[in-house]
Amino acid sequence: SQTIHQWPATLVQPVGSPLSLECTVEGTSNPNLYWYRQAAGRGLQLLFYSVGIGQISSEVPQNLSASRPQDRQFILSSKKLLLSDSGFYLCAWDTAKGLETQYFGPGTRLLVL
Amino acid sequence: AQKITQTQPGMFVQEKEAVTLDCTYDTSDQSYGLFWYKQPSSGEMIFLIYQGSYDEQNATEGRYSLNFQKARKSANLVISASQLGDSAMYFCATRDDKIIFGKGTRLHILP
């Protein structure tokens, strides 16, 4: 069966510091991968998605970036965090087959101080 | 463009009662999927149920059923015999190429 991992689970970082969040998927090949952000009490905002290694599409311009160095690894990064980057970050995957369900990782809570 | 509307920001329901969470959608595509997710306080997004636009029967998964009314563009989630553990945020979503989520309904089950 497929599983999706995210780490760290919780992170507290000062403004201006770098960020690296990692997401890995097991049990499937060539998944579509997604990064979402959820502000407190709000809905999900799609940040990036990837259909393959090295292929990244950005939905919202901001100081975040994403990379996919391996088929089942998706990384969210920032060189300098802003206060507004605080939130709950969710990684998700689905198959490249059309109207498929997305499955989510456990998420990372990021607090920028 | 796709759009999902969840008009109930919050609901309070007595334990063991049935719950209906409203969801309307807007899409110009003929082929699309409809989803419901549950997000407890831990934050994880748990997939509950899926309905394809060409499915003639309403989807069911245990205590969850999706009341799909295509002409009304409605995809309400029905939870039968609610339990305290059903207290959570619930998101409706649709997709053709990308998934679009509604803003969610916070459900509180009262003992």
mmCIF file of N, CA, C and O in Angstrom, chain A residues 32 34 36 38 41-46 49 57 59 88 90 94-95 98-107 109, chain B residues 31-33 35 37 39-47 50 53 89 91 95-99 101-104 106:
data_model
loop_
_atom_site.group_PDB
_atom_site.id
_atom_site.type_symbol
_atom_site.label_atom_id
_atom_site.label_comp_id
_atom_site.label_asym_id
_atom_site.label_seq_id
_atom_site.Cartn_x
_atom_site.Cartn_y
_atom_site.Cartn_z
ATOM 1 N N ASN A 32 1.964 12.146 -9.214
ATOM 2 C CA ASN A 32 1.900 13.603 -9.176
ATOM 3 C C ASN A 32 2.066 13.999 -7.710
ATOM 4 O O ASN A 32 1.500 13.364 -6.822
ATOM 5 N N TYR A 34 2.154 17.294 -4.764
ATOM 6 C CA TYR A 34 1.588 18.620 -4.528
ATOM 7 C C TYR A 34 2.035 19.158 -3.176
ATOM 8 O O TYR A 34 2.161 18.408 -2.211
ATOM 9 N N TYR A 36 0.580 22.054 -0.512
ATOM 10 C CA TYR A 36 -0.485 22.981 -0.144
ATOM 11 C C TYR A 36 -0.093 23.708 1.140
ATOM 12 O O TYR A 36 0.657 23.187 1.972
ATOM 13 N N GLN A 38 -2.084 25.773 4.394
ATOM 14 C CA GLN A 38 -3.365 26.065 5.036
ATOM 15 C C GLN A 38 -3.110 27.026 6.189
ATOM 16 O O GLN A 38 -2.441 26.679 7.177
ATOM 17 N N GLY A 41 -7.446 27.968 10.395
ATOM 18 C CA GLY A 41 -8.883 28.083 10.201
ATOM 19 C C GLY A 41 -9.313 28.361 8.771
ATOM 20 O O GLY A 41 -10.460 28.730 8.540
ATOM 21 N N ARG A 42 -8.424 28.151 7.832
ATOM 22 C CA ARG A 42 -8.750 28.472 6.441
ATOM 23 C C ARG A 42 -8.692 27.211 5.567
ATOM 24 O O ARG A 42 -8.342 26.124 6.029
ATOM 25 N N GLY A 43 -9.016 27.385 4.305
ATOM 26 C CA GLY A 43 -8.952 26.291 3.344
ATOM 27 C C GLY A 43 -7.541 26.071 2.829
ATOM 28 O O GLY A 43 -6.585 26.678 3.297
ATOM 29 N N LEU A 44 -7.447 25.183 1.862
ATOM 30 C CA LEU A 44 -6.141 24.806 1.308
ATOM 31 C C LEU A 44 -5.792 25.664 0.102
ATOM 32 O O LEU A 44 -6.625 25.893 -0.776
ATOM 33 N N GLN A 45 -4.547 26.086 0.054
ATOM 34 C CA GLN A 45 -4.035 26.847 -1.075
ATOM 35 C C GLN A 45 -2.953 26.019 -1.750
ATOM 36 O O GLN A 45 -1.954 25.666 -1.120
ATOM 37 N N LEU A 46 -3.139 25.711 -3.031
ATOM 38 C CA LEU A 46 -2.139 24.962 -3.774
ATOM 39 C C LEU A 46 -0.948 25.855 -4.066
ATOM 40 O O LEU A 46 -1.104 26.947 -4.615
ATOM 41 N N TYR A 49 2.937 21.991 -7.829
ATOM 42 C CA TYR A 49 2.691 20.612 -8.167
ATOM 43 C C TYR A 49 3.738 20.148 -9.161
ATOM 44 O O TYR A 49 4.356 20.958 -9.873
ATOM 45 N N SER A 57 5.521 23.122 -11.222
ATOM 46 C CA SER A 57 4.624 24.207 -11.612
ATOM 47 C C SER A 57 4.239 24.983 -10.366
ATOM 48 O O SER A 57 3.885 24.398 -9.348
ATOM 49 N N GLU A 59 1.839 27.701 -8.491
ATOM 50 C CA GLU A 59 0.493 28.264 -8.566
ATOM 51 C C GLU A 59 0.429 29.678 -8.010
ATOM 52 O O GLU A 59 -0.397 30.478 -8.434
ATOM 53 N N PHE A 88 0.178 25.643 7.998
ATOM 54 C CA PHE A 88 0.226 24.183 7.991
ATOM 55 C C PHE A 88 0.469 23.756 6.558
ATOM 56 O O PHE A 88 -0.306 24.078 5.660
ATOM 57 N N LEU A 90 0.915 20.916 3.725
ATOM 58 C CA LEU A 90 0.503 19.545 3.422
ATOM 59 C C LEU A 90 1.059 19.135 2.072
ATOM 60 O O LEU A 90 0.965 19.877 1.095
ATOM 61 N N ASP A 94 -1.126 11.897 -6.088
ATOM 62 C CA ASP A 94 -2.128 11.102 -6.781
ATOM 63 C C ASP A 94 -1.472 10.500 -8.017
ATOM 64 O O ASP A 94 -0.319 10.757 -8.309
ATOM 65 N N THR A 95 -2.230 9.649 -8.694
ATOM 66 C CA THR A 95 -1.683 9.015 -9.892
ATOM 67 C C THR A 95 -2.001 9.895 -11.093
ATOM 68 O O THR A 95 -2.956 10.672 -11.078
ATOM 69 N N GLY A 98 -5.949 10.972 -14.216
ATOM 70 C CA GLY A 98 -7.178 11.732 -14.415
ATOM 71 C C GLY A 98 -7.886 12.070 -13.119
ATOM 72 O O GLY A 98 -7.312 12.654 -12.233
ATOM 73 N N LEU A 99 -9.119 11.650 -12.983
ATOM 74 C CA LEU A 99 -9.955 12.120 -11.885
ATOM 75 C C LEU A 99 -9.734 11.289 -10.617
ATOM 76 O O LEU A 99 -10.665 10.742 -10.053
ATOM 77 N N GLU A 100 -8.503 11.220 -10.192
ATOM 78 C CA GLU A 100 -8.165 10.368 -9.068
ATOM 79 C C GLU A 100 -8.167 11.134 -7.756
ATOM 80 O O GLU A 100 -7.971 12.348 -7.707
ATOM 81 N N THR A 101 -8.360 10.381 -6.686
ATOM 82 C CA THR A 101 -8.309 10.950 -5.350
ATOM 83 C C THR A 101 -6.883 11.363 -5.006
ATOM 84 O O THR A 101 -5.933 10.682 -5.376
ATOM 85 N N GLN A 102 -6.745 12.493 -4.323
ATOM 86 C CA GLN A 102 -5.453 12.868 -3.764
ATOM 87 C C GLN A 102 -5.357 12.372 -2.334
ATOM 88 O O GLN A 102 -6.335 12.432 -1.581
ATOM 89 N N TYR A 103 -4.157 11.902 -1.972
ATOM 90 C CA TYR A 103 -3.917 11.442 -0.610
ATOM 91 C C TYR A 103 -2.869 12.335 0.031
ATOM 92 O O TYR A 103 -1.868 12.675 -0.596
ATOM 93 N N PHE A 104 -3.117 12.666 1.282
ATOM 94 C CA PHE A 104 -2.306 13.669 1.953
ATOM 95 C C PHE A 104 -1.374 13.068 2.999
ATOM 96 O O PHE A 104 -1.677 12.040 3.617
ATOM 97 N N GLY A 105 -0.254 13.758 3.190
ATOM 98 C CA GLY A 105 0.645 13.429 4.279
ATOM 99 C C GLY A 105 0.150 14.014 5.585
ATOM 100 O O GLY A 105 -0.865 14.712 5.618
ATOM 101 N N PRO A 106 0.868 13.767 6.668
ATOM 102 C CA PRO A 106 0.428 14.230 7.992
ATOM 103 C C PRO A 106 0.596 15.727 8.217
ATOM 104 O O PRO A 106 0.043 16.268 9.164
ATOM 105 N N GLY A 107 1.383 16.391 7.366
ATOM 106 C CA GLY A 107 1.529 17.838 7.462
ATOM 107 C C GLY A 107 2.667 18.297 8.350
ATOM 108 O O GLY A 107 3.159 17.559 9.209
ATOM 109 N N ARG A 109 3.582 21.746 10.696
ATOM 110 C CA ARG A 109 3.159 23.045 11.243
ATOM 111 C C ARG A 109 4.383 23.940 11.341
ATOM 112 O O ARG A 109 5.335 23.611 12.031
ATOM 113 N N SER B 31 -16.885 15.811 -17.459
ATOM 114 C CA SER B 31 -16.308 14.733 -16.669
ATOM 115 C C SER B 31 -15.534 15.334 -15.506
ATOM 116 O O SER B 31 -14.583 16.088 -15.723
ATOM 117 N N TYR B 32 -15.945 14.999 -14.300
ATOM 118 C CA TYR B 32 -15.282 15.561 -13.120
ATOM 119 C C TYR B 32 -15.501 14.628 -11.938
ATOM 120 O O TYR B 32 -16.342 13.726 -11.978
ATOM 121 N N GLY B 33 -14.727 14.851 -10.900
ATOM 122 C CA GLY B 33 -14.862 14.068 -9.682
ATOM 123 C C GLY B 33 -15.215 14.967 -8.519
ATOM 124 O O GLY B 33 -14.884 16.154 -8.512
ATOM 125 N N PHE B 35 -15.220 15.046 -4.162
ATOM 126 C CA PHE B 35 -14.574 14.406 -3.019
ATOM 127 C C PHE B 35 -14.998 15.096 -1.721
ATOM 128 O O PHE B 35 -15.313 16.285 -1.710
ATOM 129 N N TYR B 37 -13.269 15.357 2.261
ATOM 130 C CA TYR B 37 -12.170 15.062 3.161
ATOM 131 C C TYR B 37 -12.548 15.514 4.564
ATOM 132 O O TYR B 37 -13.261 16.506 4.747
ATOM 133 N N GLN B 39 -10.805 16.698 8.238
ATOM 134 C CA GLN B 39 -9.570 17.161 8.858
ATOM 135 C C GLN B 39 -9.794 17.323 10.356
ATOM 136 O O GLN B 39 -10.330 18.320 10.812
ATOM 137 N N PRO B 40 -9.373 16.347 11.153
ATOM 138 C CA PRO B 40 -9.477 16.487 12.605
ATOM 139 C C PRO B 40 -8.464 17.488 13.115
ATOM 140 O O PRO B 40 -7.677 18.043 12.345
ATOM 141 N N SER B 41 -8.459 17.706 14.415
ATOM 142 C CA SER B 41 -7.585 18.726 15.002
ATOM 143 C C SER B 41 -6.111 18.408 14.798
ATOM 144 O O SER B 41 -5.260 19.299 14.850
ATOM 145 N N SER B 42 -5.787 17.146 14.552
ATOM 146 C CA SER B 42 -4.392 16.774 14.301
ATOM 147 C C SER B 42 -3.875 17.360 12.984
ATOM 148 O O SER B 42 -2.668 17.464 12.781
ATOM 149 N N GLY B 43 -4.783 17.723 12.084
ATOM 150 C CA GLY B 43 -4.396 18.376 10.846
ATOM 151 C C GLY B 43 -4.375 17.492 9.611
ATOM 152 O O GLY B 43 -4.417 18.000 8.498
ATOM 153 N N GLU B 44 -4.274 16.205 9.779
ATOM 154 C CA GLU B 44 -4.209 15.345 8.592
ATOM 155 C C GLU B 44 -5.511 15.438 7.808
ATOM 156 O O GLU B 44 -6.580 15.619 8.363
ATOM 157 N N MET B 45 -5.390 15.334 6.507
ATOM 158 C CA MET B 45 -6.547 15.349 5.609
ATOM 159 C C MET B 45 -6.883 13.902 5.279
ATOM 160 O O MET B 45 -6.101 13.205 4.638
ATOM 161 N N ILE B 46 -8.056 13.470 5.708
ATOM 162 C CA ILE B 46 -8.455 12.083 5.540
ATOM 163 C C ILE B 46 -9.494 12.009 4.432
ATOM 164 O O ILE B 46 -10.564 12.623 4.529
ATOM 165 N N PHE B 47 -9.209 11.247 3.403
ATOM 166 C CA PHE B 47 -10.152 11.061 2.305
ATOM 167 C C PHE B 47 -11.338 10.232 2.795
ATOM 168 O O PHE B 47 -11.161 9.187 3.433
ATOM 169 N N TYR B 50 -15.728 9.459 -2.653
ATOM 170 C CA TYR B 50 -15.559 9.991 -4.009
ATOM 171 C C TYR B 50 -16.798 9.683 -4.845
ATOM 172 O O TYR B 50 -17.388 8.601 -4.733
ATOM 173 N N SER B 53 -18.656 12.050 -11.903
ATOM 174 C CA SER B 53 -19.796 12.755 -12.505
ATOM 175 C C SER B 53 -20.688 11.833 -13.328
ATOM 176 O O SER B 53 -21.867 12.133 -13.530
ATOM 177 N N MET B 89 -13.131 19.361 10.814
ATOM 178 C CA MET B 89 -13.382 20.219 9.661
ATOM 179 C C MET B 89 -13.615 19.308 8.461
ATOM 180 O O MET B 89 -12.909 18.303 8.297
ATOM 181 N N PHE B 91 -14.049 19.163 4.222
ATOM 182 C CA PHE B 91 -13.841 19.882 2.984
ATOM 183 C C PHE B 91 -14.447 19.116 1.821
ATOM 184 O O PHE B 91 -14.224 17.909 1.667
ATOM 185 N N ARG B 95 -12.523 18.065 -8.992
ATOM 186 C CA ARG B 95 -11.380 18.152 -9.864
ATOM 187 C C ARG B 95 -11.748 17.778 -11.282
ATOM 188 O O ARG B 95 -12.593 16.894 -11.505
ATOM 189 N N ASP B 96 -11.138 18.462 -12.232
ATOM 190 C CA ASP B 96 -11.057 17.956 -13.579
ATOM 191 C C ASP B 96 -9.578 17.703 -13.850
ATOM 192 O O ASP B 96 -9.152 16.577 -13.944
ATOM 193 N N ASP B 97 -8.748 18.746 -13.890
ATOM 194 C CA ASP B 97 -7.309 18.477 -13.922
ATOM 195 C C ASP B 97 -6.687 18.717 -12.547
ATOM 196 O O ASP B 97 -5.859 17.945 -12.083
ATOM 197 N N LYS B 98 -7.093 19.772 -11.866
ATOM 198 C CA LYS B 98 -6.598 20.019 -10.513
ATOM 199 C C LYS B 98 -7.746 19.949 -9.526
ATOM 200 O O LYS B 98 -8.902 20.162 -9.876
ATOM 201 N N ILE B 99 -7.393 19.659 -8.279
ATOM 202 C CA ILE B 99 -8.413 19.636 -7.234
ATOM 203 C C ILE B 99 -8.619 21.044 -6.685
ATOM 204 O O ILE B 99 -7.649 21.750 -6.397
ATOM 205 N N PHE B 101 -10.638 22.999 -3.555
ATOM 206 C CA PHE B 101 -11.290 22.743 -2.277
ATOM 207 C C PHE B 101 -12.210 23.887 -1.895
ATOM 208 O O PHE B 101 -11.940 25.049 -2.204
ATOM 209 N N GLY B 102 -13.290 23.532 -1.195
ATOM 210 C CA GLY B 102 -14.110 24.550 -0.577
ATOM 211 C C GLY B 102 -13.440 25.070 0.686
ATOM 212 O O GLY B 102 -12.367 24.605 1.069
ATOM 213 N N LYS B 103 -14.102 26.035 1.347
ATOM 214 C CA LYS B 103 -13.514 26.636 2.537
ATOM 215 C C LYS B 103 -13.762 25.815 3.792
ATOM 216 O O LYS B 103 -13.203 26.112 4.843
ATOM 217 N N GLY B 104 -14.610 24.806 3.688
ATOM 218 C CA GLY B 104 -14.783 23.891 4.796
ATOM 219 C C GLY B 104 -15.953 24.208 5.707
ATOM 220 O O GLY B 104 -16.438 25.346 5.760
ATOM 221 N N ARG B 106 -16.950 23.394 9.805
ATOM 222 C CA ARG B 106 -16.495 22.821 11.074
ATOM 223 C C ARG B 106 -17.688 22.184 11.778
ATOM 224 O O ARG B 106 -18.659 22.857 12.125
#
